[in-house]
PDB file of C-alpha atoms in Angstrom:
ATOM      1  CA  UNK L   1      25.658 -51.855  -6.477  1.00 54.00           C
ATOM      2  CA  UNK L   2      27.323 -53.422  -3.384  1.00 60.00           C
ATOM      3  CA  UNK L   3      30.523 -55.439  -3.503  1.00 58.00           C
ATOM      4  CA  UNK L   4      28.830 -58.863  -3.363  1.00 56.00           C
ATOM      5  CA  UNK L   5      26.457 -57.996  -6.185  1.00 53.00           C
ATOM      6  CA  UNK L   6      29.361 -56.746  -8.283  1.00 51.00           C
ATOM      7  CA  UNK L   7      31.239 -59.972  -7.690  1.00 53.00           C
ATOM      8  CA  UNK L   8      28.175 -61.951  -8.778  1.00 52.00           C
ATOM      9  CA  UNK L   9      27.825 -59.938 -12.012  1.00 46.00           C
ATOM     10  CA  UNK L  10      31.517 -60.374 -12.798  1.00 51.00           C
ATOM     11  CA  UNK L  11      31.303 -64.099 -12.123  1.00 46.00           C
ATOM     12  CA  UNK L  12      28.322 -64.452 -14.447  1.00 52.00           C
ATOM     13  CA  UNK L  13      30.038 -62.411 -17.139  1.00 49.00           C
ATOM     14  CA  UNK L  14      33.182 -64.536 -16.932  1.00 47.00           C
ATOM     15  CA  UNK L  15      31.160 -67.742 -17.056  1.00 47.00           C
ATOM     16  CA  UNK L  16      29.375 -66.544 -20.191  1.00 43.00           C
ATOM     17  CA  UNK L  17      32.705 -65.660 -21.817  1.00 43.00           C
ATOM     18  CA  UNK L  18      34.118 -69.067 -20.927  1.00 41.00           C
ATOM     19  CA  UNK L  19      31.023 -70.825 -22.264  1.00 42.00           C
ATOM     20  CA  UNK L  20      31.229 -68.875 -25.526  1.00 46.00           C
ATOM     21  CA  UNK L  21      34.929 -69.652 -25.878  1.00 47.00           C
ATOM     22  CA  UNK L  22      34.298 -73.334 -25.206  1.00 45.00           C
ATOM     23  CA  UNK L  23      31.513 -73.423 -27.798  1.00 46.00           C
ATOM     24  CA  UNK L  24      33.851 -71.906 -30.390  1.00 51.00           C
ATOM     25  CA  UNK L  25      36.778 -74.167 -29.544  1.00 70.00           C
ATOM     26  CA  UNK L  26      34.879 -77.369 -30.339  1.00 89.00           C
ATOM     27  CA  UNK L  27      33.159 -75.973 -33.433  1.00 97.00           C
ATOM     28  CA  UNK L  28      31.611 -77.675 -35.273  1.00 97.00           C
ATOM     29  CA  UNK L  29      30.000 -80.273 -33.046  1.00 97.00           C
ATOM     30  CA  UNK L  30      26.754 -80.726 -35.006  1.00 97.00           C
ATOM     31  CA  UNK L  31      25.582 -80.541 -38.654  1.00 98.00           C
ATOM     32  CA  UNK L  32      25.842 -77.254 -40.556  1.00 98.00           C
ATOM     33  CA  UNK L  33      22.992 -75.998 -42.743  1.00 98.00           C
ATOM     34  CA  UNK L  34      23.990 -74.537 -46.118  1.00 98.00           C
ATOM     35  CA  UNK L  35      21.060 -72.582 -47.559  1.00 98.00           C
ATOM     36  CA  UNK L  36      20.845 -72.196 -51.349  1.00 97.00           C
ATOM     37  CA  UNK L  37      18.559 -69.468 -52.776  1.00 95.00           C
ATOM     38  CA  UNK L  38      17.916 -71.244 -56.089  1.00 89.00           C
ATOM     39  CA  UNK L  39      16.495 -74.598 -57.153  1.00 86.00           C
ATOM     40  CA  UNK L  40      18.443 -77.794 -57.723  1.00 87.00           C
ATOM     41  CA  UNK L  41      20.465 -78.056 -60.913  1.00 81.00           C
ATOM     42  CA  UNK L  42      21.403 -74.372 -61.087  1.00 82.00           C
ATOM     43  CA  UNK L  43      25.061 -73.317 -61.031  1.00 85.00           C
ATOM     44  CA  UNK L  44      24.685 -72.006 -57.471  1.00 91.00           C
ATOM     45  CA  UNK L  45      23.216 -75.325 -56.334  1.00 92.00           C
ATOM     46  CA  UNK L  46      25.892 -77.390 -58.100  1.00 90.00           C
ATOM     47  CA  UNK L  47      28.697 -75.350 -56.533  1.00 94.00           C
ATOM     48  CA  UNK L  48      27.046 -75.428 -53.106  1.00 96.00           C
ATOM     49  CA  UNK L  49      26.810 -79.218 -53.134  1.00 96.00           C
ATOM     50  CA  UNK L  50      30.408 -79.559 -54.262  1.00 95.00           C
ATOM     51  CA  UNK L  51      31.624 -77.346 -51.411  1.00 97.00           C
ATOM     52  CA  UNK L  52      29.270 -78.986 -48.912  1.00 98.00           C
ATOM     53  CA  UNK L  53      30.737 -82.382 -49.719  1.00 97.00           C
ATOM     54  CA  UNK L  54      34.315 -81.191 -49.222  1.00 96.00           C
ATOM     55  CA  UNK L  55      33.492 -79.193 -46.065  1.00 97.00           C
ATOM     56  CA  UNK L  56      31.867 -82.299 -44.586  1.00 97.00           C
ATOM     57  CA  UNK L  57      35.221 -84.051 -44.912  1.00 96.00           C
ATOM     58  CA  UNK L  58      37.335 -81.120 -43.741  1.00 96.00           C
ATOM     59  CA  UNK L  59      35.206 -80.199 -40.730  1.00 97.00           C
ATOM     60  CA  UNK L  60      34.254 -83.777 -39.777  1.00 96.00           C
ATOM     61  CA  UNK L  61      30.595 -82.744 -39.580  1.00 97.00           C
ATOM     62  CA  UNK L  62      27.761 -83.046 -42.067  1.00 97.00           C
ATOM     63  CA  UNK L  63      27.091 -79.957 -44.180  1.00 98.00           C
ATOM     64  CA  UNK L  64      23.503 -80.240 -45.377  1.00 98.00           C
ATOM     65  CA  UNK L  65      22.266 -78.319 -48.423  1.00 98.00           C
ATOM     66  CA  UNK L  66      18.756 -76.859 -48.246  1.00 97.00           C
ATOM     67  CA  UNK L  67      17.219 -75.214 -51.325  1.00 96.00           C
ATOM     68  CA  UNK L  68      14.928 -72.285 -50.529  1.00 95.00           C
ATOM     69  CA  UNK L  69      14.219 -70.653 -53.908  1.00 92.00           C
ATOM     70  CA  UNK L  70      11.913 -67.727 -54.510  1.00 89.00           C
ATOM     71  CA  UNK L  71      11.703 -63.931 -54.639  1.00 90.00           C
ATOM     72  CA  UNK L  72      15.122 -63.495 -56.207  1.00 90.00           C
ATOM     73  CA  UNK L  73      16.913 -65.145 -53.308  1.00 94.00           C
ATOM     74  CA  UNK L  74      15.373 -62.920 -50.641  1.00 96.00           C
ATOM     75  CA  UNK L  75      13.461 -65.762 -48.952  1.00 96.00           C
ATOM     76  CA  UNK L  76      16.677 -67.686 -48.322  1.00 97.00           C
ATOM     77  CA  UNK L  77      18.566 -64.543 -47.295  1.00 98.00           C
ATOM     78  CA  UNK L  78      15.908 -63.534 -44.783  1.00 98.00           C
ATOM     79  CA  UNK L  79      15.996 -66.971 -43.141  1.00 98.00           C
ATOM     80  CA  UNK L  80      19.777 -66.774 -42.732  1.00 98.00           C
ATOM     81  CA  UNK L  81      19.720 -63.172 -41.499  1.00 98.00           C
ATOM     82  CA  UNK L  82      17.416 -64.320 -38.677  1.00 97.00           C
ATOM     83  CA  UNK L  83      19.402 -67.461 -37.864  1.00 98.00           C
ATOM     84  CA  UNK L  84      21.585 -67.755 -34.770  1.00 98.00           C
ATOM     85  CA  UNK L  85      25.081 -66.316 -35.438  1.00 98.00           C
ATOM     86  CA  UNK L  86      26.833 -69.500 -34.348  1.00 98.00           C
ATOM     87  CA  UNK L  87      28.374 -70.802 -37.585  1.00 98.00           C
ATOM     88  CA  UNK L  88      25.761 -73.498 -38.112  1.00 98.00           C
ATOM     89  CA  UNK L  89      23.875 -71.666 -40.857  1.00 98.00           C
ATOM     90  CA  UNK L  90      25.528 -70.504 -44.080  1.00 98.00           C
ATOM     91  CA  UNK L  91      24.070 -68.923 -47.200  1.00 98.00           C
ATOM     92  CA  UNK L  92      25.545 -69.425 -50.639  1.00 98.00           C
ATOM     93  CA  UNK L  93      24.956 -66.298 -52.698  1.00 97.00           C
ATOM     94  CA  UNK L  94      25.758 -64.993 -56.136  1.00 96.00           C
ATOM     95  CA  UNK L  95      25.658 -61.559 -57.763  1.00 95.00           C
ATOM     96  CA  UNK L  96      21.896 -61.405 -57.198  1.00 95.00           C
ATOM     97  CA  UNK L  97      22.614 -60.682 -53.531  1.00 97.00           C
ATOM     98  CA  UNK L  98      24.123 -57.306 -54.406  1.00 97.00           C
ATOM     99  CA  UNK L  99      21.527 -56.594 -57.115  1.00 96.00           C
ATOM    100  CA  UNK L 100      18.529 -56.951 -54.787  1.00 96.00           C
ATOM    101  CA  UNK L 101      18.939 -53.730 -52.735  1.00 96.00           C
ATOM    102  CA  UNK L 102      18.279 -51.656 -55.862  1.00 95.00           C
ATOM    103  CA  UNK L 103      15.802 -54.095 -57.391  1.00 94.00           C
ATOM    104  CA  UNK L 104      13.352 -54.283 -54.466  1.00 94.00           C
ATOM    105  CA  UNK L 105      11.590 -51.276 -52.941  1.00 90.00           C
ATOM    106  CA  UNK L 106      12.293 -52.817 -49.529  1.00 93.00           C
ATOM    107  CA  UNK L 107      13.956 -55.952 -48.211  1.00 96.00           C
ATOM    108  CA  UNK L 108      13.224 -57.858 -44.974  1.00 96.00           C
ATOM    109  CA  UNK L 109      16.922 -57.590 -44.077  1.00 97.00           C
ATOM    110  CA  UNK L 110      19.882 -55.271 -44.593  1.00 97.00           C
ATOM    111  CA  UNK L 111      22.229 -56.633 -47.258  1.00 98.00           C
ATOM    112  CA  UNK L 112      25.316 -55.062 -45.695  1.00 97.00           C
ATOM    113  CA  UNK L 113      24.607 -55.039 -41.950  1.00 97.00           C
ATOM    114  CA  UNK L 114      22.832 -58.360 -41.409  1.00 98.00           C
ATOM    115  CA  UNK L 115      25.528 -60.643 -42.818  1.00 98.00           C
ATOM    116  CA  UNK L 116      29.219 -61.395 -42.390  1.00 98.00           C
ATOM    117  CA  UNK L 117      31.251 -62.367 -45.411  1.00 98.00           C
ATOM    118  CA  UNK L 118      32.931 -65.759 -45.256  1.00 98.00           C
ATOM    119  CA  UNK L 119      34.467 -66.204 -48.705  1.00 98.00           C
ATOM    120  CA  UNK L 120      34.042 -65.349 -52.357  1.00 98.00           C
ATOM    121  CA  UNK L 121      35.037 -68.587 -54.101  1.00 97.00           C
ATOM    122  CA  UNK L 122      34.312 -68.284 -57.823  1.00 95.00           C
ATOM    123  CA  UNK L 123      33.338 -66.091 -60.727  1.00 93.00           C
ATOM    124  CA  UNK L 124      31.750 -67.053 -64.029  1.00 92.00           C
ATOM    125  CA  UNK L 125      31.727 -64.900 -67.149  1.00 94.00           C
ATOM    126  CA  UNK L 126      28.855 -65.240 -69.586  1.00 95.00           C
ATOM    127  CA  UNK L 127      28.636 -66.066 -73.259  1.00 97.00           C
ATOM    128  CA  UNK L 128      26.634 -64.180 -75.842  1.00 98.00           C
ATOM    129  CA  UNK L 129      24.613 -67.110 -77.179  1.00 98.00           C
ATOM    130  CA  UNK L 130      22.520 -66.911 -80.344  1.00 98.00           C
ATOM    131  CA  UNK L 131      20.405 -69.324 -82.319  1.00 97.00           C
ATOM    132  CA  UNK L 132      22.160 -70.196 -85.626  1.00 97.00           C
ATOM    133  CA  UNK L 133      18.924 -69.390 -87.481  1.00 95.00           C
ATOM    134  CA  UNK L 134      19.563 -65.710 -86.735  1.00 97.00           C
ATOM    135  CA  UNK L 135      22.123 -65.789 -89.536  1.00 96.00           C
ATOM    136  CA  UNK L 136      25.068 -64.123 -87.766  1.00 97.00           C
ATOM    137  CA  UNK L 137      28.438 -65.693 -87.043  1.00 97.00           C
ATOM    138  CA  UNK L 138      30.269 -62.923 -85.166  1.00 97.00           C
ATOM    139  CA  UNK L 139      29.405 -60.358 -82.529  1.00 98.00           C
ATOM    140  CA  UNK L 140      30.018 -57.557 -85.033  1.00 97.00           C
ATOM    141  CA  UNK L 141      27.410 -59.096 -87.340  1.00 98.00           C
ATOM    142  CA  UNK L 142      24.996 -59.446 -84.405  1.00 98.00           C
ATOM    143  CA  UNK L 143      25.406 -55.769 -83.503  1.00 97.00           C
ATOM    144  CA  UNK L 144      24.995 -54.723 -87.146  1.00 97.00           C
ATOM    145  CA  UNK L 145      21.781 -56.743 -87.468  1.00 98.00           C
ATOM    146  CA  UNK L 146      20.390 -55.298 -84.250  1.00 97.00           C
ATOM    147  CA  UNK L 147      21.071 -51.783 -85.529  1.00 97.00           C
ATOM    148  CA  UNK L 148      19.427 -52.522 -88.870  1.00 97.00           C
ATOM    149  CA  UNK L 149      16.337 -54.041 -87.217  1.00 96.00           C
ATOM    150  CA  UNK L 150      15.863 -52.342 -83.845  1.00 96.00           C
ATOM    151  CA  UNK L 151      13.426 -53.997 -81.454  1.00 96.00           C
ATOM    152  CA  UNK L 152      13.281 -57.281 -83.380  1.00 96.00           C
ATOM    153  CA  UNK L 153      15.890 -59.353 -81.525  1.00 97.00           C
ATOM    154  CA  UNK L 154      14.741 -60.894 -78.244  1.00 97.00           C
ATOM    155  CA  UNK L 155      17.128 -61.965 -75.491  1.00 98.00           C
ATOM    156  CA  UNK L 156      16.064 -64.188 -72.628  1.00 97.00           C
ATOM    157  CA  UNK L 157      17.081 -63.924 -68.977  1.00 94.00           C
ATOM    158  CA  UNK L 158      16.417 -65.699 -65.700  1.00 88.00           C
ATOM    159  CA  UNK L 159      14.112 -62.845 -64.682  1.00 89.00           C
ATOM    160  CA  UNK L 160      13.860 -59.102 -64.193  1.00 91.00           C
ATOM    161  CA  UNK L 161      16.899 -57.724 -62.416  1.00 91.00           C
ATOM    162  CA  UNK L 162      18.939 -60.939 -62.616  1.00 91.00           C
ATOM    163  CA  UNK L 163      22.572 -60.951 -63.685  1.00 91.00           C
ATOM    164  CA  UNK L 164      21.527 -62.324 -67.090  1.00 93.00           C
ATOM    165  CA  UNK L 165      19.099 -59.423 -67.536  1.00 94.00           C
ATOM    166  CA  UNK L 166      21.632 -56.794 -66.474  1.00 94.00           C
ATOM    167  CA  UNK L 167      24.367 -58.319 -68.639  1.00 94.00           C
ATOM    168  CA  UNK L 168      22.154 -57.991 -71.703  1.00 95.00           C
ATOM    169  CA  UNK L 169      20.960 -54.493 -70.801  1.00 94.00           C
ATOM    170  CA  UNK L 170      24.531 -53.331 -70.201  1.00 93.00           C
ATOM    171  CA  UNK L 171      25.563 -54.822 -73.558  1.00 96.00           C
ATOM    172  CA  UNK L 172      22.673 -53.139 -75.406  1.00 95.00           C
ATOM    173  CA  UNK L 173      23.567 -49.785 -73.872  1.00 93.00           C
ATOM    174  CA  UNK L 174      27.251 -50.067 -74.716  1.00 94.00           C
ATOM    175  CA  UNK L 175      26.571 -51.342 -78.258  1.00 96.00           C
ATOM    176  CA  UNK L 176      23.866 -48.781 -78.943  1.00 96.00           C
ATOM    177  CA  UNK L 177      21.262 -51.359 -79.953  1.00 97.00           C
ATOM    178  CA  UNK L 178      17.619 -51.967 -79.083  1.00 97.00           C
ATOM    179  CA  UNK L 179      17.164 -55.522 -77.798  1.00 97.00           C
ATOM    180  CA  UNK L 180      13.877 -56.808 -76.369  1.00 97.00           C
ATOM    181  CA  UNK L 181      14.199 -58.353 -72.901  1.00 97.00           C
ATOM    182  CA  UNK L 182      12.188 -61.532 -72.263  1.00 97.00           C
ATOM    183  CA  UNK L 183      12.311 -62.641 -68.593  1.00 94.00           C
ATOM    184  CA  UNK L 184      11.755 -66.289 -67.658  1.00 93.00           C
ATOM    185  CA  UNK L 185      10.745 -67.838 -64.362  1.00 85.00           C
ATOM    186  CA  UNK L 186      11.759 -71.354 -65.406  1.00 84.00           C
ATOM    187  CA  UNK L 187      15.201 -71.731 -66.980  1.00 83.00           C
ATOM    188  CA  UNK L 188      14.200 -74.841 -68.924  1.00 88.00           C
ATOM    189  CA  UNK L 189      11.666 -72.692 -70.801  1.00 94.00           C
ATOM    190  CA  UNK L 190      14.439 -70.275 -71.787  1.00 95.00           C
ATOM    191  CA  UNK L 191      16.537 -73.167 -73.077  1.00 94.00           C
ATOM    192  CA  UNK L 192      13.643 -74.555 -75.100  1.00 96.00           C
ATOM    193  CA  UNK L 193      12.817 -71.168 -76.600  1.00 97.00           C
ATOM    194  CA  UNK L 194      16.338 -70.258 -77.713  1.00 98.00           C
ATOM    195  CA  UNK L 195      16.820 -73.721 -79.237  1.00 97.00           C
ATOM    196  CA  UNK L 196      13.594 -73.387 -81.228  1.00 96.00           C
ATOM    197  CA  UNK L 197      14.243 -69.768 -82.197  1.00 96.00           C
ATOM    198  CA  UNK L 198      11.369 -68.164 -80.247  1.00 96.00           C
ATOM    199  CA  UNK L 199      14.059 -65.959 -78.723  1.00 97.00           C
ATOM    200  CA  UNK L 200      17.283 -65.237 -80.537  1.00 97.00           C
ATOM    201  CA  UNK L 201      19.884 -64.631 -77.819  1.00 98.00           C
ATOM    202  CA  UNK L 202      20.816 -64.855 -74.157  1.00 97.00           C
ATOM    203  CA  UNK L 203      23.693 -63.565 -72.011  1.00 96.00           C
ATOM    204  CA  UNK L 204      24.140 -66.519 -69.660  1.00 93.00           C
ATOM    205  CA  UNK L 205      26.966 -68.219 -67.726  1.00 90.00           C
ATOM    206  CA  UNK L 206      29.243 -70.455 -69.772  1.00 91.00           C
ATOM    207  CA  UNK L 207      28.179 -73.727 -68.161  1.00 85.00           C
ATOM    208  CA  UNK L 208      24.485 -72.986 -68.740  1.00 86.00           C
ATOM    209  CA  UNK L 209      24.394 -73.829 -72.471  1.00 92.00           C
ATOM    210  CA  UNK L 210      27.893 -75.114 -73.174  1.00 92.00           C
ATOM    211  CA  UNK L 211      26.707 -78.602 -74.285  1.00 93.00           C
ATOM    212  CA  UNK L 212      24.394 -77.030 -76.872  1.00 96.00           C
ATOM    213  CA  UNK L 213      27.299 -74.953 -78.222  1.00 96.00           C
ATOM    214  CA  UNK L 214      29.451 -78.041 -78.580  1.00 95.00           C
ATOM    215  CA  UNK L 215      26.602 -79.829 -80.345  1.00 96.00           C
ATOM    216  CA  UNK L 216      26.281 -76.928 -82.805  1.00 96.00           C
ATOM    217  CA  UNK L 217      22.711 -76.160 -81.744  1.00 97.00           C
ATOM    218  CA  UNK L 218      23.736 -72.698 -80.502  1.00 98.00           C
ATOM    219  CA  UNK L 219      26.543 -70.291 -81.351  1.00 98.00           C
ATOM    220  CA  UNK L 220      28.787 -68.581 -78.804  1.00 98.00           C
ATOM    221  CA  UNK L 221      29.658 -65.208 -80.321  1.00 98.00           C
ATOM    222  CA  UNK L 222      31.737 -63.786 -77.470  1.00 98.00           C
ATOM    223  CA  UNK L 223      32.696 -64.226 -73.822  1.00 97.00           C
ATOM    224  CA  UNK L 224      32.101 -61.414 -71.333  1.00 96.00           C
ATOM    225  CA  UNK L 225      35.354 -61.752 -69.367  1.00 93.00           C
ATOM    226  CA  UNK L 226      38.517 -59.653 -69.743  1.00 90.00           C
ATOM    227  CA  UNK L 227      40.333 -62.563 -71.363  1.00 91.00           C
ATOM    228  CA  UNK L 228      39.364 -65.610 -73.386  1.00 93.00           C
ATOM    229  CA  UNK L 229      38.535 -68.764 -71.464  1.00 92.00           C
ATOM    230  CA  UNK L 230      40.368 -72.079 -71.759  1.00 90.00           C
ATOM    231  CA  UNK L 231      37.179 -74.081 -72.254  1.00 93.00           C
ATOM    232  CA  UNK L 232      36.393 -72.146 -75.476  1.00 95.00           C
ATOM    233  CA  UNK L 233      39.691 -70.566 -76.547  1.00 95.00           C
ATOM    234  CA  UNK L 234      38.428 -69.811 -80.055  1.00 96.00           C
ATOM    235  CA  UNK L 235      35.653 -67.516 -78.749  1.00 97.00           C
ATOM    236  CA  UNK L 236      36.761 -63.858 -78.558  1.00 97.00           C
ATOM    237  CA  UNK L 237      35.871 -61.488 -75.745  1.00 97.00           C
ATOM    238  CA  UNK L 238      33.185 -58.832 -76.163  1.00 97.00           C
ATOM    239  CA  UNK L 239      35.923 -56.243 -75.734  1.00 95.00           C
ATOM    240  CA  UNK L 240      37.919 -57.774 -78.602  1.00 95.00           C
ATOM    241  CA  UNK L 241      34.795 -57.832 -80.738  1.00 94.00           C
ATOM    242  CA  UNK L 242      34.059 -54.130 -80.799  1.00 89.00           C
ATOM    243  CA  UNK L 243      32.932 -52.986 -77.322  1.00 94.00           C
ATOM    244  CA  UNK L 244      36.167 -52.083 -75.487  1.00 93.00           C
ATOM    245  CA  UNK L 245      36.040 -52.399 -71.721  1.00 90.00           C
ATOM    246  CA  UNK L 246      32.817 -54.422 -71.599  1.00 92.00           C
ATOM    247  CA  UNK L 247      32.900 -57.011 -68.831  1.00 91.00           C
ATOM    248  CA  UNK L 248      30.146 -58.903 -67.033  1.00 91.00           C
ATOM    249  CA  UNK L 249      30.447 -61.867 -64.689  1.00 91.00           C
ATOM    250  CA  UNK L 250      28.481 -63.640 -61.973  1.00 93.00           C
ATOM    251  CA  UNK L 251      30.257 -64.203 -58.661  1.00 95.00           C
ATOM    252  CA  UNK L 252      29.599 -66.932 -56.074  1.00 97.00           C
ATOM    253  CA  UNK L 253      30.355 -66.927 -52.376  1.00 98.00           C
ATOM    254  CA  UNK L 254      29.297 -67.768 -48.829  1.00 98.00           C
ATOM    255  CA  UNK L 255      28.004 -65.487 -46.080  1.00 98.00           C
ATOM    256  CA  UNK L 256      26.836 -66.026 -42.502  1.00 98.00           C
ATOM    257  CA  UNK L 257      24.587 -64.148 -40.077  1.00 98.00           C
ATOM    258  CA  UNK L 258      26.135 -60.956 -38.706  1.00 98.00           C
ATOM    259  CA  UNK L 259      27.923 -61.291 -35.353  1.00 98.00           C
ATOM    260  CA  UNK L 260      29.082 -64.840 -36.093  1.00 98.00           C
ATOM    261  CA  UNK L 261      32.274 -65.152 -33.985  1.00 98.00           C
ATOM    262  CA  UNK L 262      35.450 -64.256 -35.849  1.00 98.00           C
ATOM    263  CA  UNK L 263      37.276 -67.558 -35.067  1.00 98.00           C
ATOM    264  CA  UNK L 264      34.404 -69.518 -36.609  1.00 98.00           C
ATOM    265  CA  UNK L 265      34.349 -67.318 -39.724  1.00 98.00           C
ATOM    266  CA  UNK L 266      38.107 -67.785 -40.079  1.00 98.00           C
ATOM    267  CA  UNK L 267      37.790 -71.561 -39.762  1.00 98.00           C
ATOM    268  CA  UNK L 268      35.068 -71.686 -42.418  1.00 98.00           C
ATOM    269  CA  UNK L 269      36.962 -69.347 -44.753  1.00 98.00           C
ATOM    270  CA  UNK L 270      40.088 -71.470 -44.419  1.00 98.00           C
ATOM    271  CA  UNK L 271      38.182 -74.690 -45.220  1.00 97.00           C
ATOM    272  CA  UNK L 272      36.556 -73.070 -48.255  1.00 97.00           C
ATOM    273  CA  UNK L 273      39.891 -71.743 -49.494  1.00 97.00           C
ATOM    274  CA  UNK L 274      41.505 -75.159 -49.139  1.00 96.00           C
ATOM    275  CA  UNK L 275      38.666 -76.693 -51.141  1.00 96.00           C
ATOM    276  CA  UNK L 276      39.071 -74.081 -53.879  1.00 96.00           C
ATOM    277  CA  UNK L 277      42.785 -74.877 -54.110  1.00 95.00           C
ATOM    278  CA  UNK L 278      42.241 -78.594 -54.712  1.00 95.00           C
ATOM    279  CA  UNK L 279      43.130 -79.788 -58.213  1.00 94.00           C
ATOM    280  CA  UNK L 280      39.769 -81.528 -58.549  1.00 93.00           C
ATOM    281  CA  UNK L 281      37.950 -78.256 -57.829  1.00 94.00           C
ATOM    282  CA  UNK L 282      40.132 -76.293 -60.240  1.00 93.00           C
ATOM    283  CA  UNK L 283      39.589 -78.889 -62.972  1.00 92.00           C
ATOM    284  CA  UNK L 284      35.801 -78.795 -62.494  1.00 91.00           C
ATOM    285  CA  UNK L 285      35.845 -75.008 -62.609  1.00 92.00           C
ATOM    286  CA  UNK L 286      37.951 -74.914 -65.772  1.00 89.00           C
ATOM    287  CA  UNK L 287      35.648 -77.369 -67.548  1.00 87.00           C
ATOM    288  CA  UNK L 288      32.731 -74.987 -66.977  1.00 86.00           C
ATOM    289  CA  UNK L 289      34.534 -71.730 -67.643  1.00 88.00           C
ATOM    290  CA  UNK L 290      34.483 -70.801 -63.942  1.00 92.00           C
ATOM    291  CA  UNK L 291      37.386 -68.939 -62.367  1.00 90.00           C
ATOM    292  CA  UNK L 292      38.397 -69.595 -58.744  1.00 92.00           C
ATOM    293  CA  UNK L 293      38.523 -66.532 -56.478  1.00 93.00           C
ATOM    294  CA  UNK L 294      39.985 -66.074 -53.008  1.00 93.00           C
ATOM    295  CA  UNK L 295      38.384 -63.115 -51.203  1.00 97.00           C
ATOM    296  CA  UNK L 296      37.510 -63.634 -47.553  1.00 97.00           C
ATOM    297  CA  UNK L 297      35.984 -62.062 -44.448  1.00 98.00           C
ATOM    298  CA  UNK L 298      36.038 -58.225 -44.311  1.00 97.00           C
ATOM    299  CA  UNK L 299      37.503 -58.034 -47.816  1.00 98.00           C
ATOM    300  CA  UNK L 300      34.485 -59.943 -49.110  1.00 98.00           C
ATOM    301  CA  UNK L 301      32.178 -57.589 -47.183  1.00 98.00           C
ATOM    302  CA  UNK L 302      33.878 -54.657 -48.924  1.00 98.00           C
ATOM    303  CA  UNK L 303      33.540 -56.428 -52.284  1.00 97.00           C
ATOM    304  CA  UNK L 304      29.775 -56.802 -51.806  1.00 98.00           C
ATOM    305  CA  UNK L 305      29.441 -53.173 -50.713  1.00 97.00           C
ATOM    306  CA  UNK L 306      31.293 -51.987 -53.833  1.00 96.00           C
ATOM    307  CA  UNK L 307      29.172 -54.248 -56.051  1.00 95.00           C
ATOM    308  CA  UNK L 308      25.942 -52.849 -54.567  1.00 96.00           C
ATOM    309  CA  UNK L 309      27.150 -49.313 -55.291  1.00 96.00           C
ATOM    310  CA  UNK L 310      28.261 -50.206 -58.833  1.00 91.00           C
ATOM    311  CA  UNK L 311      25.063 -51.985 -59.866  1.00 92.00           C
ATOM    312  CA  UNK L 312      22.512 -49.552 -58.416  1.00 93.00           C
ATOM    313  CA  UNK L 313      22.905 -46.921 -61.199  1.00 92.00           C
ATOM    314  CA  UNK L 314      22.577 -49.564 -63.937  1.00 89.00           C
ATOM    315  CA  UNK L 315      19.426 -51.009 -62.375  1.00 92.00           C
ATOM    316  CA  UNK L 316      17.945 -47.536 -62.023  1.00 90.00           C
ATOM    317  CA  UNK L 317      18.841 -46.595 -65.618  1.00 88.00           C
ATOM    318  CA  UNK L 318      16.908 -49.521 -67.090  1.00 85.00           C
ATOM    319  CA  UNK L 319      13.984 -49.116 -64.714  1.00 85.00           C
ATOM    320  CA  UNK L 320      14.212 -52.663 -63.369  1.00 80.00           C
ATOM    321  CA  UNK L 321      11.933 -53.291 -60.411  1.00 81.00           C
ATOM    322  CA  UNK L 322      10.852 -56.591 -58.854  1.00 77.00           C
ATOM    323  CA  UNK L 323       7.160 -57.286 -58.515  1.00 64.00           C
TER     324      UNK L 323
END
């Protein structure tokens, strides 16, 4: 390459660097798309819309929520993995994101390489809910009944390989009981069936059936966190109730396409953290038994990697496989 050609290449390279830097410095200058892998009304959707509203104010640009449910969140994840890494497309994920690599024989993206972590913002333990007609009032009584009548107690979940399925399977294994898993595609059907007694139990996030507990239509036997929760302080933990060390929670966070520029990721993570620290956010979380978390960027990437490695053996042990 002669000297003039080299100068031209260097000039082009510098112009591209300057253009990229300029694009980052005025970010955001157009609306941001926040993709949600579940339907409206779910906990993920509710949290996404709450954060979208606050980010719109903090970033002075509209943050628009788009629901793309289906295939355990893989449809939404694939669309974000293929999106331009410019900070204008975000994906809100929950624990299902780290379950899917072991649940599906193949995925149209790489869970670890095709995304950059922005921030883990919240975590929600579950409750062991039962229909009062089952005739138990404590977790110890529930376990005793399940041992006396193996294979007769059904527990519902949001589907094969979901956090609600794994939470119940993990519980059954630790308690040494035989529970029958009943997967649902529509959560309203699960609610209707546990209220009418067609299924007897579910291991679901606190906010999911909290109104029915307060109305006395369902019983909360135990909470799956390390400690009791303020919203239901009278409900003991599973660990307190006879299964030491048992813990199961669903986490919620935001990721972006891989290779999104670091300054943009930092700006988004900072805005999310500031939203999480607001009293209004903390109060809303507390009312639903949700705990705020602050894990960002590479630390969140490492968190997801560790979760994938932790969950894979459990998924394999119960033979869970998506259709």
